[in-house]
Amino acid sequence: QVQLVESGGGLVQPGESLRLSCAASGTIFRSNTMGWYRQAPGNKRELVATITSGGSTNYADSVKGRFTISRDNAKNTVYLLMNSLKPEDTAVYYCNTVIGSLANHWGQGTQVTVSS
């Protein structure tokens, strides 16, 4: 069974940057597409970015050009570099596999707050 632990969130001002990390336990990470998701209070959880086992990426329109997803398969770790942060990016950020997302199995997430 795989277990994912998110870290790296915090409080930043608009225009600043953060890098989130997701460390995996188990053996599934290497062969699975990984995604970063976020959920703001009162909103549905939304998909932010994905990366395949081979490194192909996709992004939501709202973050395209600002966020970069990457992975280190040897370390079983996926990252999300967030540049030019906006107040609208404020949310709890989660990482997951596609299967884990469909099964509604989530970790604790990490809080990102963008505010002046």
Short mmCIF file of C-alpha atoms in Angstrom, two decimals:
data_model
loop_
_atom_site.label_atom_id
_atom_site.label_comp_id
_atom_site.label_asym_id
_atom_site.label_seq_id
_atom_site.Cartn_x
_atom_site.Cartn_y
_atom_site.Cartn_z
CA GLN A 1 0.00 0.00 0.00
CA VAL A 2 1.30 3.47 -0.93
CA GLN A 3 1.26 6.41 1.50
CA LEU A 4 1.91 10.03 0.48
CA VAL A 5 3.08 12.87 2.74
CA GLU A 6 2.95 16.48 1.54
CA SER A 7 5.17 19.29 2.88
CA GLY A 8 6.48 22.75 2.01
CA GLY A 9 3.41 24.94 2.37
CA GLY A 10 3.33 28.25 4.19
CA LEU A 11 2.27 31.89 4.20
CA VAL A 12 3.64 34.08 1.39
CA GLN A 13 2.88 37.41 -0.24
CA PRO A 14 1.56 37.72 -3.81
CA GLY A 15 4.32 37.29 -6.36
CA GLU A 16 6.46 35.07 -4.16
CA SER A 17 7.29 31.38 -4.67
CA LEU A 18 7.00 28.06 -2.83
CA ARG A 19 8.09 24.52 -3.59
CA LEU A 20 5.94 21.66 -2.34
CA SER A 21 7.22 18.11 -1.88
CA CYS A 22 5.40 14.78 -1.75
CA ALA A 23 7.21 11.75 -0.34
CA ALA A 24 5.80 8.32 -1.13
CA SER A 25 5.87 5.04 0.75
CA GLY A 26 5.32 1.71 -0.95
CA THR A 27 6.03 0.45 -4.46
CA ILE A 28 3.36 2.11 -6.64
CA PHE A 29 5.03 5.49 -7.21
CA ARG A 30 7.46 4.44 -9.93
CA SER A 31 4.81 3.15 -12.36
CA ASN A 32 2.00 5.67 -11.82
CA THR A 33 1.03 9.11 -13.01
CA MET A 34 1.09 11.54 -10.07
CA GLY A 35 -1.03 14.62 -9.59
CA TRP A 36 -1.19 17.70 -7.41
CA TYR A 37 -4.67 18.76 -6.31
CA ARG A 38 -5.93 21.67 -4.25
CA GLN A 39 -9.03 22.56 -2.28
CA ALA A 40 -10.00 25.99 -0.97
CA PRO A 41 -12.71 26.44 1.68
CA GLY A 42 -16.13 26.15 0.09
CA ASN A 43 -14.73 24.83 -3.19
CA LYS A 44 -14.44 21.39 -4.73
CA ARG A 45 -11.04 19.76 -4.90
CA GLU A 46 -9.46 20.52 -8.28
CA LEU A 47 -6.63 18.99 -10.28
CA VAL A 48 -3.69 21.38 -10.64
CA ALA A 49 -0.99 19.40 -12.46
CA THR A 50 -0.04 15.86 -13.46
CA ILE A 51 3.18 14.08 -14.39
CA THR A 52 3.49 10.60 -15.90
CA SER A 53 6.09 8.02 -14.94
CA GLY A 54 8.00 9.12 -18.04
CA GLY A 55 7.90 12.81 -17.15
CA SER A 56 5.12 14.16 -19.40
CA THR A 57 3.22 17.01 -17.72
CA ASN A 58 -0.16 18.73 -17.89
CA TYR A 59 -1.45 21.81 -16.05
CA ALA A 60 -4.71 23.49 -15.26
CA ASP A 61 -5.19 26.71 -17.22
CA SER A 62 -5.20 28.70 -13.99
CA VAL A 63 -1.60 27.74 -13.16
CA LYS A 64 -0.07 27.20 -16.61
CA GLY A 65 3.14 29.17 -16.99
CA ARG A 66 3.50 29.69 -13.23
CA PHE A 67 3.69 26.18 -11.72
CA THR A 68 6.08 23.34 -12.57
CA ILE A 69 5.54 19.71 -11.55
CA SER A 70 8.51 17.32 -11.45
CA ARG A 71 9.39 13.91 -10.03
CA ASP A 72 12.38 11.91 -8.87
CA ASN A 73 11.48 8.25 -9.30
CA ALA A 74 14.61 7.05 -7.50
CA LYS A 75 13.54 9.01 -4.41
CA ASN A 76 9.79 8.35 -4.84
CA THR A 77 9.19 12.10 -4.57
CA VAL A 78 7.09 14.53 -6.61
CA TYR A 79 7.48 18.33 -6.44
CA LEU A 80 5.41 21.37 -7.30
CA LEU A 81 7.29 24.64 -7.84
CA MET A 82 4.84 27.53 -7.57
CA ASN A 83 6.00 30.90 -8.92
CA SER A 84 4.17 34.24 -9.10
CA LEU A 85 1.69 33.14 -6.48
CA LYS A 86 -1.72 34.82 -6.35
CA PRO A 87 -4.32 35.03 -3.57
CA GLU A 88 -6.50 32.73 -5.69
CA ASP A 89 -3.88 29.98 -5.18
CA THR A 90 -4.68 29.82 -1.47
CA ALA A 91 -5.75 26.24 -0.67
CA VAL A 92 -4.75 22.97 0.89
CA TYR A 93 -2.57 21.12 -1.63
CA TYR A 94 -2.58 17.32 -1.95
CA CYS A 95 -0.63 14.82 -4.04
CA ASN A 96 -2.06 11.51 -5.18
CA THR A 97 -2.13 8.83 -7.84
CA VAL A 98 -5.06 8.79 -10.24
CA ILE A 99 -6.37 5.60 -8.66
CA GLY A 100 -6.03 7.03 -5.17
CA SER A 101 -7.92 10.15 -6.25
CA LEU A 102 -10.77 8.13 -7.75
CA ALA A 103 -10.94 6.04 -4.58
CA ASN A 104 -11.09 9.27 -2.52
CA HIS A 105 -8.02 8.32 -0.48
CA TRP A 106 -6.17 11.48 0.57
CA GLY A 107 -3.33 12.44 2.90
CA GLN A 108 -3.22 15.44 5.22
CA GLY A 109 -2.16 17.92 2.54
CA THR A 110 -0.15 21.10 3.08
CA GLN A 111 -1.61 24.61 3.49
CA VAL A 112 -0.61 27.36 1.08
CA THR A 113 -1.78 30.88 1.95
CA VAL A 114 -1.08 33.84 -0.35
CA SER A 115 -1.97 37.14 1.26
CA SER A 116 -0.82 40.73 1.70
#
